[in-house]
XYZ file of C-alpha atoms in Angstrom:
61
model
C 3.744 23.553 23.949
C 0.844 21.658 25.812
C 0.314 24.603 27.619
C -0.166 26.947 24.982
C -3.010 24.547 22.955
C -4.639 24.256 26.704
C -4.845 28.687 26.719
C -6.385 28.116 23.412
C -8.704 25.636 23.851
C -9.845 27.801 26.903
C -9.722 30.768 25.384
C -11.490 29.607 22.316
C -14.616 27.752 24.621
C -14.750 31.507 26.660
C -15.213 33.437 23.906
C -18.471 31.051 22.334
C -20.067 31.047 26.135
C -19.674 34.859 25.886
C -21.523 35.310 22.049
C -24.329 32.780 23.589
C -24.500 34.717 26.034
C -24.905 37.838 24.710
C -27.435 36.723 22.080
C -29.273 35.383 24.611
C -29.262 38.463 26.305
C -30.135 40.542 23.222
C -33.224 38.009 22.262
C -34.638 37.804 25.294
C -34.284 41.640 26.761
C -37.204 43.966 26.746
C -37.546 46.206 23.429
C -38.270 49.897 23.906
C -38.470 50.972 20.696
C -40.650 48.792 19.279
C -45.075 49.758 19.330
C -45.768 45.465 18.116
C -44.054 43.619 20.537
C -43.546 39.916 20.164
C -43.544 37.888 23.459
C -40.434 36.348 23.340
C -40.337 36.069 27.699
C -39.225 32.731 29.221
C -41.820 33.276 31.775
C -44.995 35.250 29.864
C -47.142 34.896 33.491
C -44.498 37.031 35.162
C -44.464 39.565 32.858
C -47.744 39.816 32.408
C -47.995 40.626 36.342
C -45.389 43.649 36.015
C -47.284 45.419 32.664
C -50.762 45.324 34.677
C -48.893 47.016 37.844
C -46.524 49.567 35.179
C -50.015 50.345 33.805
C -51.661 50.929 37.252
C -49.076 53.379 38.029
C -49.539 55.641 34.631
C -53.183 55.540 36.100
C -52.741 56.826 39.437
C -50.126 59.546 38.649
């Protein structure tokens, strides 16, 4: 019987690390859709850095 309330309790704490990580993922990954993006990046330096270098290779194709 212990056994089976240990599966649950580890089941149970596996499946909320799973839903934070997935919202984490969704809140915090790029959106492609959107024309008014918010900046919602943990490190807004970095990505700065990688839209000037995206942009500098629309110019030079």
């Amino acid at each position: 019987m212990r056994r089976f309330v240990y599966c649950k309790v580890v089941l149970a704490t596996s499946l909320m690390w799973v839903l934070v990580d997935v919202f984490l993922l969704l809140y915090f990954s790029e959106c492609n859709k959107c024309d008014d993006k918010k900046e919602r990046s943990l490190l807004p330096a970095l990505r700065e850095s990688t839209l000037k270098s995206r942009m500098e290779r629309k110019r030079n194709k």
